[in-house]
Amino acid sequence: MAIALLDDRGTVVGWTQAAEQLVGYSAGEAVGRTADLVLPEFTQVLTTSGFVEQCHVRNGWPGTTEARHRDGRMLDVCLRISMLRGQDGELRWLVSLTDAGVPHGDGLNESVRGPLIARTPIGIVIRDLELQRTWSNDAMGSHDGTPHDRRLGRCIGDAQPDHGADVFEALMRQVLQSGITKVHEYRMRQPTSLGEEHPFSVSFHCLLDADGQALGVCVISSSVIENQQAGERLALLGEAGARLGSTLDVMQISQELADLAVPLLADYVAVDLEQSVSFGEGPPVGIGATGTCLPGLRRAGLASINHGVPESPWVRGELVLAPPGSPLAAVLSAGKSRLEPVLDTAPGAWIDEVPGLGQRIRQHGMHSLMVVPIRARRTLLGVVLFVRTKNPVPFQDADLLLAEELAHRAAHSLDNARQYARQHTAALTLQRQSLPRRLRGGMAVEVASRYLPADADHCVGGDWFDTIPLSGARVALVVGDVVGHGLHAAATMGRLRTAVRTLADMELAPDELLARLDDTVQRLGEEECDLPEQIPAVTGATCLYAVYDPATRQCTMASAGHPPPAIIEEQGRVVYPDLVAGLPLGVGLGNSFECVQLELPEGSLLALYTDGLVESRDHDIDEGMRRLGSVLAEPGRSLEELCDIATQNLPDQALCDDVTLLLVRTRALSPSRTAFWTLHRDETAVRDARDLAAQQLTEWGLEGLQDATKLIVSELVTNAVSHGTGPIGLRLIRHQALTCEVSDTNPCAPRARLARAADEHGRGLFLVAKLSRRWGCRAAPGGKVVWAEQDLPGDAARNQCPPARKPAMPSSMGVGPTGAVAA
């Protein structure tokens, strides 16, 4: 610690060897010069007292500042200035500088550490070469009880006859002779100690004049107990930084804060959070007045010197009431800390406005209170209540400073937790919206799924899966994998899943759908470019798209860089189809994809998955695929059980990639649920189609749909006769809806248009749309299929349960003679 003595005009009148070691100026260079030689900020004021006032206004007291070294470099130092009084009211100022860059082991910033230490009063005395007191500060009187006017001009033996005066005198003479600082501990009875002696620590510093000769000795004494308490408070703040930042749980952070403050600072502490903080939802609450409505608080942390915290009227998690006249309400309104050294517990005070609160306060002897807001980013996160009960000493400004620093450190952790909660809530919402809430397999398949994200903290990833009902009781099966994890991958995944659903509604073949999806991924990459000349970032993704038709038991699939599905037949044989994987989506090399068509026996099990399920750092993909096949081949297991087994038997290591599994067990439509006819393209086709459809609906007990179905069949067959060539196919499918399909050899899709009043044509598809719940067109080998779906009547719809599984049989679907039912 470097020490200098200044007069009221800021001139250096005393210097120490430690000062020369810190800033490089010798006593001969510093004494007689103004303090701006070392402290550049001193040039802005005319007197030392003005400089002290400036420091108080700028950064509290003491604080950090810059000091100029003799070689021109600037040093960060902690500055403390104490006023000394002499004879006839003259003033001197003792300046101490310590290197702010020297670590103290408590991890605290000097702007915090300095003020906390400054709350510990130190006694200062300047003695001349004869060891007579010439200057002293007011705090010295609280140590020895000697009035200021009786202290000056007296020798050490006169003022301190019973406290080792001979030892003190010997130490001071050694310091004057050698210039080396000495430290000594002693015990002394203070005026307020009621006869009890207290330990003190005293240090002796040699002051030098302009010639480098001893001018006098500076004696600085402080209470060991108070220093120890200051050290404990510094340790408390250091521990707070470590404990409060170890979790992102706001309730745990609040409880840690309460536990830290008891019993060192308070006997009872309650932490109340603004109620939206815990969930990361709702708009932030601003600091200060918010109109007549105060923000709601929820109790989050409690600690007390008494077991069970009997002082609190509310338990953790409960809403807290803030009486209008209470210090809590005042803090919520003003956004500033409130210190009440003596709590008003008189009858009729605000404590009686909450039932039972006044009784608890009086019963437990609560006599001193501090309420400190928890603030971050100009947002109120909560408040902390500090109360003393058994400790008789009222709270003081030094206690409030420590309480505010604790709240500040908690605010940083709570704000991080609040941001995490917001991101976690947003991530979960995004994931829920991006993945299907309920898989619909209709009468085509039975489905089950599992999804395990690698980002376990946010529960989001880039994998997706889906089942999409298509026309004619068919279903599309999708599984995909976006490169990466987390929010960005999840957002990209959501866009791709939406794109797949849109393309699936266009009834595209799997290879054509993947080609369109590849174009979409490339456009997404181009949109993320900041500059036109920037090369688009590759948004890597793989996808497997399959379409299963329960009427024909045909499954058509195509892959964009995705692993092939596992097919487990009822006999337990595991097959991985020879599927051309193709390139991943978004590579930008003009990808072309190939379809593979398979006929699946009824009851076959398909496993669509992402590579996170079968590949890891320690196991290659071939081994993982063999393991998956062996797990799924277990007989007699339900799909849910197989999903659990397949995902629980992963290699014993943390997930390094998202894991997705979609299990599908195929069903086949009973031949009694479909009817197919081939119609000649002539003037009798429309009449025959109506008659055949009406007859079939009668057999199915769907007479109520005859009129609408005959109109739909008439319009669709009429279009086929008018615009197609060759034979016309008519198929009715009774599944969870009634589907009417008309096929012809014209590949052009029909387009609905708005007919004008005088037009004789153009209303057919308009009628079809009005009579059906949905209609559409899909490409077929050699032409197209136009279809329309109708809802079944109530009783019939409830009876459309998936048929019971039975042994697979050869397909009986085919094209029969004109007017004949082929199935």
Tab-separated table of C-alpha atoms in Angstrom, residues 262 267-268 303-311 364 389-390:
chain	number	residue	atom	x	y	z
A	262	VAL	CA	-28.441	-16.326	6.554
A	267	ASP	CA	-31.708	-13.767	10.419
A	268	TYR	CA	-34.520	-14.264	7.898
A	303	ALA	CA	-34.089	-19.141	4.776
A	304	SER	CA	-34.066	-18.502	8.532
A	305	ILE	CA	-32.041	-19.159	11.642
A	306	ASN	CA	-35.196	-20.898	12.924
A	307	HIS	CA	-36.043	-24.379	11.719
A	308	GLY	CA	-38.977	-24.473	9.316
A	309	VAL	CA	-38.904	-20.703	8.614
A	310	PRO	CA	-41.861	-19.891	10.878
A	311	GLU	CA	-41.508	-16.173	10.108
A	364	HIS	CA	-40.593	-13.333	16.079
A	389	THR	CA	-34.741	-10.831	14.635
A	390	LYS	CA	-32.236	-12.301	17.131
